[in-house]
Short mmCIF file of C-alpha atoms in Angstrom, two decimals:
data_model
loop_
_atom_site.label_atom_id
_atom_site.label_comp_id
_atom_site.label_asym_id
_atom_site.label_seq_id
_atom_site.Cartn_x
_atom_site.Cartn_y
_atom_site.Cartn_z
CA MET A 354 -6.87 42.22 70.33
CA PRO A 355 -3.69 42.85 68.36
CA ARG A 356 -2.29 46.34 68.79
CA THR A 357 -1.57 46.60 65.08
CA GLY A 358 -2.57 44.82 61.93
CA TRP A 359 -0.55 42.07 60.36
CA VAL A 360 0.19 40.68 56.93
CA ALA A 361 -1.65 37.43 56.31
CA GLU A 362 0.70 34.53 55.66
CA ALA A 363 0.51 33.31 52.06
CA HIS A 364 0.22 29.55 51.63
CA PRO A 365 1.08 27.65 48.46
CA ILE A 366 -1.88 26.58 46.36
CA PRO A 367 -2.42 22.84 46.88
CA GLY A 368 -1.99 20.44 44.03
CA ALA A 369 0.48 20.61 41.19
CA PRO A 370 1.23 23.29 38.58
CA GLY A 371 0.77 22.86 34.85
CA LYS A 372 -0.87 19.83 33.28
CA PRO A 373 -0.54 16.11 34.12
CA ALA A 374 1.50 13.80 31.94
CA LYS A 375 -0.27 11.41 29.60
CA ALA A 376 -1.03 8.08 31.25
CA GLY A 377 -1.39 4.62 29.78
CA THR A 378 -3.55 2.90 32.38
CA LEU A 379 -5.51 4.93 34.93
CA THR A 380 -6.83 3.58 38.23
CA LEU A 381 -9.61 5.10 40.32
CA SER A 382 -7.21 6.48 42.93
CA ALA A 383 -4.99 7.97 40.22
CA ALA A 384 -7.96 9.64 38.54
CA VAL A 385 -9.14 11.16 41.82
CA GLN A 386 -5.63 12.36 42.66
CA ARG A 387 -5.29 14.00 39.24
CA ALA A 388 -8.52 15.88 39.81
CA LEU A 389 -7.36 17.03 43.26
CA ASP A 390 -3.99 18.14 41.88
CA TYR A 391 -5.13 20.00 38.79
CA ASN A 392 -8.82 20.94 39.08
CA PRO A 393 -9.05 24.73 38.61
CA SER A 394 -12.25 25.22 40.62
CA LEU A 395 -10.64 23.62 43.65
CA LYS A 396 -7.64 25.92 43.37
CA ALA A 397 -10.02 28.90 43.10
CA ALA A 398 -11.79 27.85 46.30
CA PHE A 399 -8.45 27.71 48.13
CA VAL A 400 -7.45 31.16 46.89
CA GLU A 401 -10.72 32.50 48.31
CA ILE A 402 -9.63 31.28 51.75
CA GLU A 403 -6.38 33.19 51.34
CA ALA A 404 -8.34 36.30 50.37
CA ARG A 405 -10.50 35.96 53.48
CA HIS A 406 -7.39 35.79 55.65
CA GLY A 407 -6.27 39.04 54.05
CA GLU A 408 -9.58 40.65 54.99
CA GLU A 409 -9.18 39.25 58.49
CA ALA A 410 -5.81 40.96 58.83
CA GLU A 411 -7.25 44.23 57.53
CA ALA A 412 -10.18 44.06 59.98
CA ALA A 413 -7.76 44.33 62.91
CA VAL A 414 -6.27 47.63 61.72
CA LYS A 415 -7.16 50.83 63.55
CA PRO A 416 -8.41 53.84 61.55
CA ASN A 417 -5.70 56.08 60.16
CA PRO A 418 -5.15 59.51 61.73
CA GLU A 419 -6.03 62.55 59.63
CA LEU A 420 -3.84 65.60 58.98
CA LEU A 421 -5.75 68.84 58.36
CA ALA A 422 -4.22 72.12 57.18
CA THR A 423 -6.41 75.22 56.97
CA VAL A 424 -5.84 78.88 56.10
CA GLU A 425 -8.42 81.46 57.22
CA ASN A 426 -8.94 85.22 56.91
CA PHE A 427 -7.01 85.85 53.70
CA GLY A 428 -7.84 87.42 50.36
CA GLY A 429 -10.44 89.73 51.85
CA THR A 430 -10.81 93.49 51.83
CA LYS A 431 -9.03 96.32 53.61
CA ASP A 432 -6.86 94.95 56.40
CA ARG A 433 -7.91 91.40 55.55
CA SER A 434 -6.44 91.50 52.06
CA GLY A 435 -3.57 89.21 51.16
CA PHE A 436 -2.15 86.96 53.88
CA GLN A 437 -1.20 89.66 56.36
CA SER A 438 -4.06 88.77 58.72
CA ALA A 439 -4.32 85.10 57.79
CA GLU A 440 -4.61 82.38 60.40
CA GLU A 441 -2.90 79.11 59.52
CA THR A 442 -3.80 75.92 61.38
CA LEU A 443 -2.15 72.51 61.23
CA GLU A 444 -4.12 69.83 63.07
CA ILE A 445 -3.94 66.06 63.42
CA SER A 446 -7.03 64.12 64.45
CA GLN A 447 -7.77 60.51 65.33
CA LEU A 448 -11.03 58.58 65.25
CA ILE A 449 -11.50 56.61 68.46
CA GLU A 450 -13.78 53.66 67.83
CA LEU A 451 -16.11 52.81 70.69
CA GLY A 452 -18.40 49.82 71.21
CA ASP A 453 -15.66 47.25 70.43
CA LYS A 454 -16.01 47.89 66.71
CA ARG A 455 -12.57 46.60 65.85
CA LEU A 456 -13.10 43.39 67.82
CA ALA A 457 -16.48 42.89 66.14
CA ARG A 458 -14.94 43.41 62.67
CA LEU A 459 -12.13 40.99 63.39
CA THR A 460 -14.50 38.32 64.72
CA LEU A 461 -16.70 38.65 61.63
CA ALA A 462 -13.72 38.39 59.28
CA HIS A 463 -12.47 35.32 61.14
CA GLN A 464 -15.88 33.65 60.80
CA GLU A 465 -16.01 34.48 57.10
CA ALA A 466 -12.64 32.79 56.64
CA ALA A 467 -13.97 29.73 58.46
CA VAL A 468 -17.01 29.57 56.16
CA ALA A 469 -14.69 29.88 53.15
CA GLY A 470 -12.82 26.87 54.53
CA TRP A 471 -16.03 24.84 54.49
CA ASP A 472 -16.73 26.02 50.95
CA TYR A 473 -13.32 24.65 49.99
CA GLU A 474 -14.12 21.32 51.64
CA ALA A 475 -17.43 21.18 49.78
CA ALA A 476 -15.65 21.92 46.50
CA ARG A 477 -13.05 19.25 47.27
CA THR A 478 -15.76 16.69 48.00
CA GLN A 479 -17.55 17.56 44.77
CA VAL A 480 -14.36 17.23 42.72
CA VAL A 481 -13.63 13.80 44.21
CA THR A 482 -17.24 12.70 43.59
CA ASN A 483 -17.24 13.91 40.00
CA ALA A 484 -13.91 12.25 39.27
CA ALA A 485 -14.92 8.92 40.81
CA GLN A 486 -18.28 8.84 39.04
CA ALA A 487 -16.74 9.83 35.70
CA PHE A 488 -14.16 7.06 36.15
CA VAL A 489 -16.93 4.53 36.81
CA LEU A 490 -18.67 5.58 33.59
CA VAL A 491 -15.44 5.08 31.63
CA LEU A 492 -14.83 1.68 33.21
CA ALA A 493 -18.44 0.58 32.60
CA SER A 494 -18.23 1.65 28.97
CA GLN A 495 -15.06 -0.44 28.55
CA LYS A 496 -16.81 -3.44 30.11
CA ARG A 497 -19.79 -3.04 27.77
CA ILE A 498 -17.45 -2.95 24.78
CA ASP A 499 -15.89 -6.22 25.97
CA VAL A 500 -19.35 -7.81 26.19
CA LEU A 501 -20.38 -6.48 22.79
CA ARG A 502 -17.16 -7.68 21.15
CA LYS A 503 -17.81 -11.16 22.50
CA ALA A 504 -21.31 -10.89 21.04
CA VAL A 505 -19.76 -10.11 17.65
CA THR A 506 -17.45 -13.12 17.95
CA ILE A 507 -20.34 -15.43 18.86
CA ALA A 508 -22.47 -13.98 16.05
CA GLU A 509 -19.68 -14.59 13.54
CA SER A 510 -19.24 -18.13 14.84
CA THR A 511 -22.97 -18.74 14.52
CA ALA A 512 -22.90 -17.33 11.00
CA ALA A 513 -20.10 -19.74 10.07
CA GLY A 514 -22.11 -22.67 11.41
CA VAL A 515 -25.22 -21.59 9.55
CA GLY A 516 -23.21 -21.16 6.37
CA ALA A 517 -21.95 -24.71 6.64
CA ARG A 518 -25.49 -26.03 7.08
CA VAL A 519 -26.70 -23.99 4.09
CA GLU A 520 -23.92 -25.42 1.91
CA ALA A 521 -24.89 -28.87 3.05
CA GLY A 522 -28.46 -28.15 2.03
CA LYS A 523 -29.82 -28.70 5.53
CA VAL A 524 -31.38 -25.23 5.96
CA SER A 525 -32.68 -22.45 3.76
CA PRO A 526 -30.20 -19.77 2.51
CA ILE A 527 -32.46 -17.13 4.07
CA GLU A 528 -31.02 -18.04 7.44
CA ILE A 529 -27.68 -16.57 6.35
CA ASP A 530 -29.34 -13.18 6.02
CA ARG A 531 -30.90 -13.51 9.46
CA VAL A 532 -27.49 -14.18 11.00
CA LYS A 533 -25.89 -11.32 9.10
CA VAL A 534 -28.49 -8.91 10.47
CA GLY A 535 -27.62 -9.93 14.02
CA THR A 536 -23.90 -9.65 13.35
CA ALA A 537 -24.28 -6.20 11.79
CA ARG A 538 -26.27 -5.01 14.80
CA ALA A 539 -23.60 -6.30 17.17
CA VAL A 540 -20.86 -4.51 15.20
CA ALA A 541 -22.90 -1.29 15.19
CA ALA A 542 -23.42 -1.58 18.96
CA VAL A 543 -19.65 -1.85 19.47
CA LYS A 544 -19.03 1.28 17.40
CA ALA A 545 -21.73 3.22 19.26
CA GLU A 546 -20.32 2.21 22.63
CA GLN A 547 -16.80 3.18 21.50
CA ALA A 548 -18.12 6.67 20.74
CA LYS A 549 -19.66 6.82 24.23
CA LEU A 550 -16.35 5.69 25.72
CA GLU A 551 -14.44 8.50 24.03
CA ALA A 552 -16.95 11.04 25.33
CA ALA A 553 -16.69 9.59 28.84
CA LYS A 554 -12.88 9.80 28.69
CA LEU A 555 -13.03 13.45 27.62
CA LYS A 556 -15.41 14.25 30.47
CA LEU A 557 -13.09 12.61 32.99
CA ALA A 558 -9.99 14.38 31.64
CA SER A 559 -11.77 17.74 31.77
CA LEU A 560 -11.89 17.46 35.56
CA TRP A 561 -8.14 18.06 35.69
CA GLY A 562 -8.21 20.81 33.08
CA ILE A 563 -7.43 18.79 29.94
CA SER A 564 -9.44 19.53 26.81
CA GLY A 565 -8.52 16.21 25.17
CA ASN A 566 -7.97 12.60 26.16
CA ASP A 567 -4.73 12.02 28.08
CA PHE A 568 -5.02 8.35 29.07
CA ASN A 569 -5.56 5.09 27.22
CA GLN A 570 -7.80 3.05 29.45
CA ALA A 571 -9.26 2.77 32.94
CA GLN A 572 -8.33 -0.17 35.12
CA GLY A 573 -10.52 -1.56 37.88
CA ARG A 574 -13.40 -3.81 38.88
CA LEU A 575 -17.08 -3.00 39.12
CA ALA A 576 -19.06 -4.01 42.21
CA SER A 577 -16.53 -6.47 43.60
CA LYS A 578 -18.71 -6.36 46.74
CA THR A 579 -22.45 -5.75 46.93
CA THR A 580 -22.99 -5.08 50.62
CA VAL A 581 -25.66 -2.56 51.63
CA PRO A 582 -25.26 -0.83 55.03
CA THR A 583 -28.21 0.30 57.11
CA ALA A 584 -29.59 3.83 56.87
CA THR A 585 -29.20 4.35 60.63
CA ARG A 586 -25.50 3.54 60.46
CA LEU A 587 -24.89 5.89 57.54
CA LYS A 588 -26.93 8.77 58.97
CA SER A 589 -24.66 8.92 62.01
CA PHE A 590 -21.82 10.17 59.78
CA LEU A 591 -23.69 13.11 58.24
CA ASP A 592 -22.48 15.65 60.81
CA GLY A 593 -19.12 15.71 59.05
CA ASN A 594 -20.60 16.49 55.65
CA PRO A 595 -19.43 20.00 54.58
CA SER A 596 -22.96 21.01 53.54
CA VAL A 597 -24.12 20.27 57.09
CA ALA A 598 -21.03 21.17 59.13
CA ARG A 599 -20.61 24.60 57.52
CA TRP A 600 -23.78 25.89 59.14
CA SER A 601 -22.24 25.95 62.60
CA ASP A 602 -19.69 28.50 61.36
CA GLU A 603 -22.30 30.22 59.21
CA ILE A 604 -24.48 30.84 62.26
CA GLY A 605 -21.35 32.10 64.04
CA ARG A 606 -20.67 34.42 61.09
CA ARG A 607 -24.16 35.87 61.23
CA THR A 608 -23.91 36.29 64.98
CA ALA A 609 -20.66 38.18 64.43
CA GLN A 610 -22.43 40.34 61.84
CA LEU A 611 -25.04 41.17 64.49
CA HIS A 612 -22.29 42.31 66.84
CA VAL A 613 -20.86 44.51 64.10
CA GLU A 614 -24.24 46.15 63.52
CA ARG A 615 -24.78 46.67 67.24
CA SER A 616 -21.34 48.25 67.59
CA LYS A 617 -22.29 50.77 64.89
CA SER A 618 -25.04 52.07 67.16
CA VAL A 619 -22.35 53.35 69.52
CA ALA A 620 -21.08 56.74 68.34
CA ASP A 621 -17.35 57.16 67.75
CA VAL A 622 -15.33 60.10 69.01
CA LYS A 623 -12.88 62.05 66.92
CA VAL A 624 -10.26 64.05 68.79
CA GLY A 625 -7.74 66.43 67.30
CA ALA A 626 -4.89 68.73 68.32
CA GLY A 627 -2.70 71.19 66.48
CA VAL A 628 -1.14 74.62 66.27
CA ARG A 629 -2.46 77.90 64.83
CA ARG A 630 -0.35 80.82 63.67
CA TYR A 631 -1.62 84.41 63.52
CA ASN A 632 0.23 86.32 60.81
CA ASP A 633 -0.92 89.78 61.89
CA THR A 634 0.63 89.41 65.35
CA ASP A 635 3.20 86.74 64.50
CA ALA A 636 1.80 84.71 67.43
CA SER A 637 0.99 81.01 67.74
CA ALA A 638 -1.49 79.06 69.84
CA LEU A 639 -2.59 75.48 70.37
CA VAL A 640 -5.97 74.21 69.17
CA ALA A 641 -7.91 71.13 70.18
CA SER A 642 -11.15 69.58 68.95
CA VAL A 643 -13.60 66.86 69.88
CA SER A 644 -16.27 65.60 67.50
CA LEU A 645 -19.18 63.34 68.51
CA PRO A 646 -22.09 62.47 66.20
CA LEU A 647 -25.53 63.16 67.62
CA GLN A 648 -27.53 60.04 66.88
CA PHE A 649 -30.95 61.61 66.90
CA PHE A 650 -32.24 59.86 63.78
CA ASP A 651 -30.07 56.87 62.92
CA ARG A 652 -29.07 54.31 65.53
CA ASN A 653 -28.65 51.49 62.98
CA THR A 654 -31.81 49.82 64.27
CA GLY A 655 -32.88 48.45 60.90
CA ASN A 656 -29.56 46.71 60.22
CA ILE A 657 -29.54 45.25 63.73
CA GLN A 658 -33.01 43.84 63.20
CA ALA A 659 -32.02 42.39 59.83
CA ALA A 660 -28.95 40.72 61.34
CA GLU A 661 -31.09 39.18 64.09
CA ARG A 662 -33.55 37.79 61.53
CA ARG A 663 -30.72 36.32 59.46
CA ILE A 664 -29.50 34.33 62.47
CA VAL A 665 -32.95 32.79 62.80
CA LYS A 666 -32.96 32.14 59.05
CA ALA A 667 -29.57 30.42 59.29
CA GLU A 668 -30.90 28.06 61.93
CA PHE A 669 -33.75 27.06 59.64
CA ASP A 670 -31.34 26.79 56.70
CA ALA A 671 -29.13 24.47 58.76
CA SER A 672 -32.09 22.16 59.43
CA ALA A 673 -33.06 22.29 55.75
CA ALA A 674 -29.50 21.48 54.66
CA ARG A 675 -29.38 18.45 56.92
CA GLY A 676 -32.76 17.34 55.59
CA ASP A 677 -31.59 17.70 51.99
CA VAL A 678 -28.41 15.73 52.64
CA SER A 679 -30.39 13.03 54.45
CA ALA A 680 -32.85 12.79 51.56
CA THR A 681 -29.99 12.49 49.08
CA LEU A 682 -28.40 9.81 51.25
CA PHE A 683 -31.61 7.76 51.44
CA GLU A 684 -32.12 8.09 47.69
CA ALA A 685 -28.57 6.93 46.99
CA LEU A 686 -28.95 4.10 49.50
CA GLY A 687 -32.10 2.97 47.70
CA ALA A 688 -30.27 3.00 44.38
CA LEU A 689 -27.42 1.04 45.98
CA SER A 690 -29.82 -1.58 47.32
CA VAL A 691 -31.62 -1.97 43.98
CA ALA A 692 -28.34 -2.29 42.07
CA ALA A 693 -26.95 -4.79 44.57
CA THR A 694 -30.08 -6.94 44.23
CA GLN A 695 -29.86 -6.81 40.44
CA VAL A 696 -26.16 -7.74 40.45
CA ARG A 697 -26.70 -10.74 42.72
CA SER A 698 -29.74 -11.91 40.73
CA LEU A 699 -28.01 -11.57 37.37
CA GLU A 700 -24.83 -13.28 38.54
CA SER A 701 -26.48 -16.19 40.35
CA ASP A 702 -29.68 -16.83 38.38
CA VAL A 703 -30.27 -14.94 35.15
CA ILE A 704 -26.93 -15.23 33.33
CA PRO A 705 -26.26 -18.91 34.18
CA ALA A 706 -29.80 -19.83 33.03
CA ALA A 707 -29.46 -17.79 29.83
CA GLU A 708 -26.10 -19.39 29.04
CA ARG A 709 -27.51 -22.89 29.60
CA ALA A 710 -30.46 -22.10 27.33
CA PHE A 711 -28.14 -20.77 24.64
CA ALA A 712 -25.93 -23.86 24.78
CA ALA A 713 -28.96 -26.14 24.60
CA THR A 714 -30.41 -24.33 21.57
CA GLN A 715 -27.06 -24.51 19.79
CA ILE A 716 -27.05 -28.29 20.27
CA GLY A 717 -30.68 -28.53 19.26
CA TYR A 718 -30.04 -26.48 16.13
CA ALA A 719 -27.04 -28.59 15.19
CA GLU A 720 -29.18 -31.70 15.56
CA GLY A 721 -31.98 -30.16 13.52
CA LYS A 722 -34.41 -30.16 16.43
CA LEU A 723 -34.63 -26.34 16.75
CA ASP A 724 -34.69 -23.58 14.18
CA LEU A 725 -32.32 -20.60 13.91
CA LEU A 726 -34.74 -18.16 15.58
CA ASN A 727 -34.41 -20.10 18.83
CA VAL A 728 -30.62 -19.81 18.65
CA LEU A 729 -30.69 -16.10 17.88
CA ASP A 730 -33.23 -15.42 20.60
CA THR A 731 -31.27 -17.19 23.33
CA GLN A 732 -28.03 -15.65 22.06
CA LYS A 733 -29.58 -12.19 22.37
CA SER A 734 -30.84 -12.99 25.87
CA VAL A 735 -27.34 -13.98 27.03
CA PHE A 736 -25.69 -10.77 25.93
CA GLU A 737 -28.54 -8.56 27.07
CA ALA A 738 -28.20 -10.14 30.51
CA ARG A 739 -24.44 -9.55 30.49
CA LEU A 740 -24.99 -5.91 29.53
CA ASP A 741 -27.60 -5.62 32.28
CA LEU A 742 -24.99 -6.92 34.72
CA VAL A 743 -22.45 -4.30 33.68
CA ASN A 744 -25.10 -1.57 33.97
CA ALA A 745 -26.21 -2.80 37.40
CA GLN A 746 -22.59 -2.93 38.58
CA ALA A 747 -22.05 0.61 37.32
CA ASP A 748 -25.22 1.79 39.10
CA TYR A 749 -23.96 0.19 42.30
CA GLU A 750 -20.58 1.94 42.02
CA LEU A 751 -22.17 5.31 41.21
CA ALA A 752 -24.47 5.07 44.22
CA LYS A 753 -21.57 3.93 46.38
CA VAL A 754 -19.47 6.93 45.33
CA GLN A 755 -22.31 9.31 46.16
CA ILE A 756 -22.87 7.75 49.58
CA GLU A 757 -19.15 7.85 50.40
CA ALA A 758 -19.08 11.54 49.44
CA LEU A 759 -22.02 12.25 51.74
CA ILE A 760 -20.61 10.44 54.78
CA GLY A 761 -16.93 11.23 54.15
CA ARG A 762 -15.62 7.66 54.39
CA SER A 763 -15.39 4.42 52.43
CA LEU A 764 -18.25 1.93 52.68
CA ASP A 765 -15.68 -0.87 52.73
CA LYS A 766 -14.49 0.39 56.12
CA ILE A 767 -17.91 0.61 57.77
#
């Protein structure tokens, strides 16, 4: 035990002050780093740790002594009137804590600081997860716009070909209107996706405290790999998850709280000493006092019992937290597996077949063997499949980010 208290050392708040500079192209790692540097909730969680260290320093301090000055036997009647017979006492007293109260307080404060550290780690993990997932949504929206713009280009090319056939008198003019409808829908889809992209950018920038958009575009690839690890392998890493690991210190904190409550059942002693002056005889004498509470009624039994029950509750809460994290992991792993299957199927089977069908219908239409509806139908199938691929790749990345947040490491390194 320290003989005296101390001043908790102040540490600089992690990250960077102010606001980040506007960026042209933003990568995933840059987006995550911006969130870590400027996210206000993460800074708040760190400041709470500093506050807990201050409470820890205060918990080690002994009670202050008390100075008591009293005047007796004055302002009465007859020979007790005025201050002629007054007795003046100056006494200093000190509370002596028994039952290791100071040690129990300090241990509890230390455990509370440790729990605050885990809360910071949980907040940090959440900030990284939110930033990575928001970045994936921005990147996916950009990819969908690319696909939709290609759809507009193909639709315009098809419209030009149909127009030439109409002028040549080979097909009915009504087919021009059919093509225009498809082109207009493709243009409208691009505009709608652009609006979604702007909203996704704003959401991402808000994670580092920006109310507007401070970057031009996201740069990266979606689902460059589609490997799916086993559940057994991933589950072995869950012990490091902050939502699971914090419960070891939380149980320690509640155990320390029990020790504090038990120490309160031990009565403290207050001792005092001073000097008394008798005005009527101009004499002085020493005085001493000892005070000890008589714990006939309250021995803090109820609070001790409550602290004991909360330790048991914490053990159940720890098991529940691990179960919740495991369930979230298995759910994310299922989503990862589904997305990986979709990506592989779309890349190897669906899109190549759709593109071959579209090319064949274009040739058939040019030769007059197929009508325009066949061309438009296969054209729609191609771009729907390409959009499905982007969505499946985004789902894979989102699930991957969630799994990496749960296990605390990259899937590429497992």
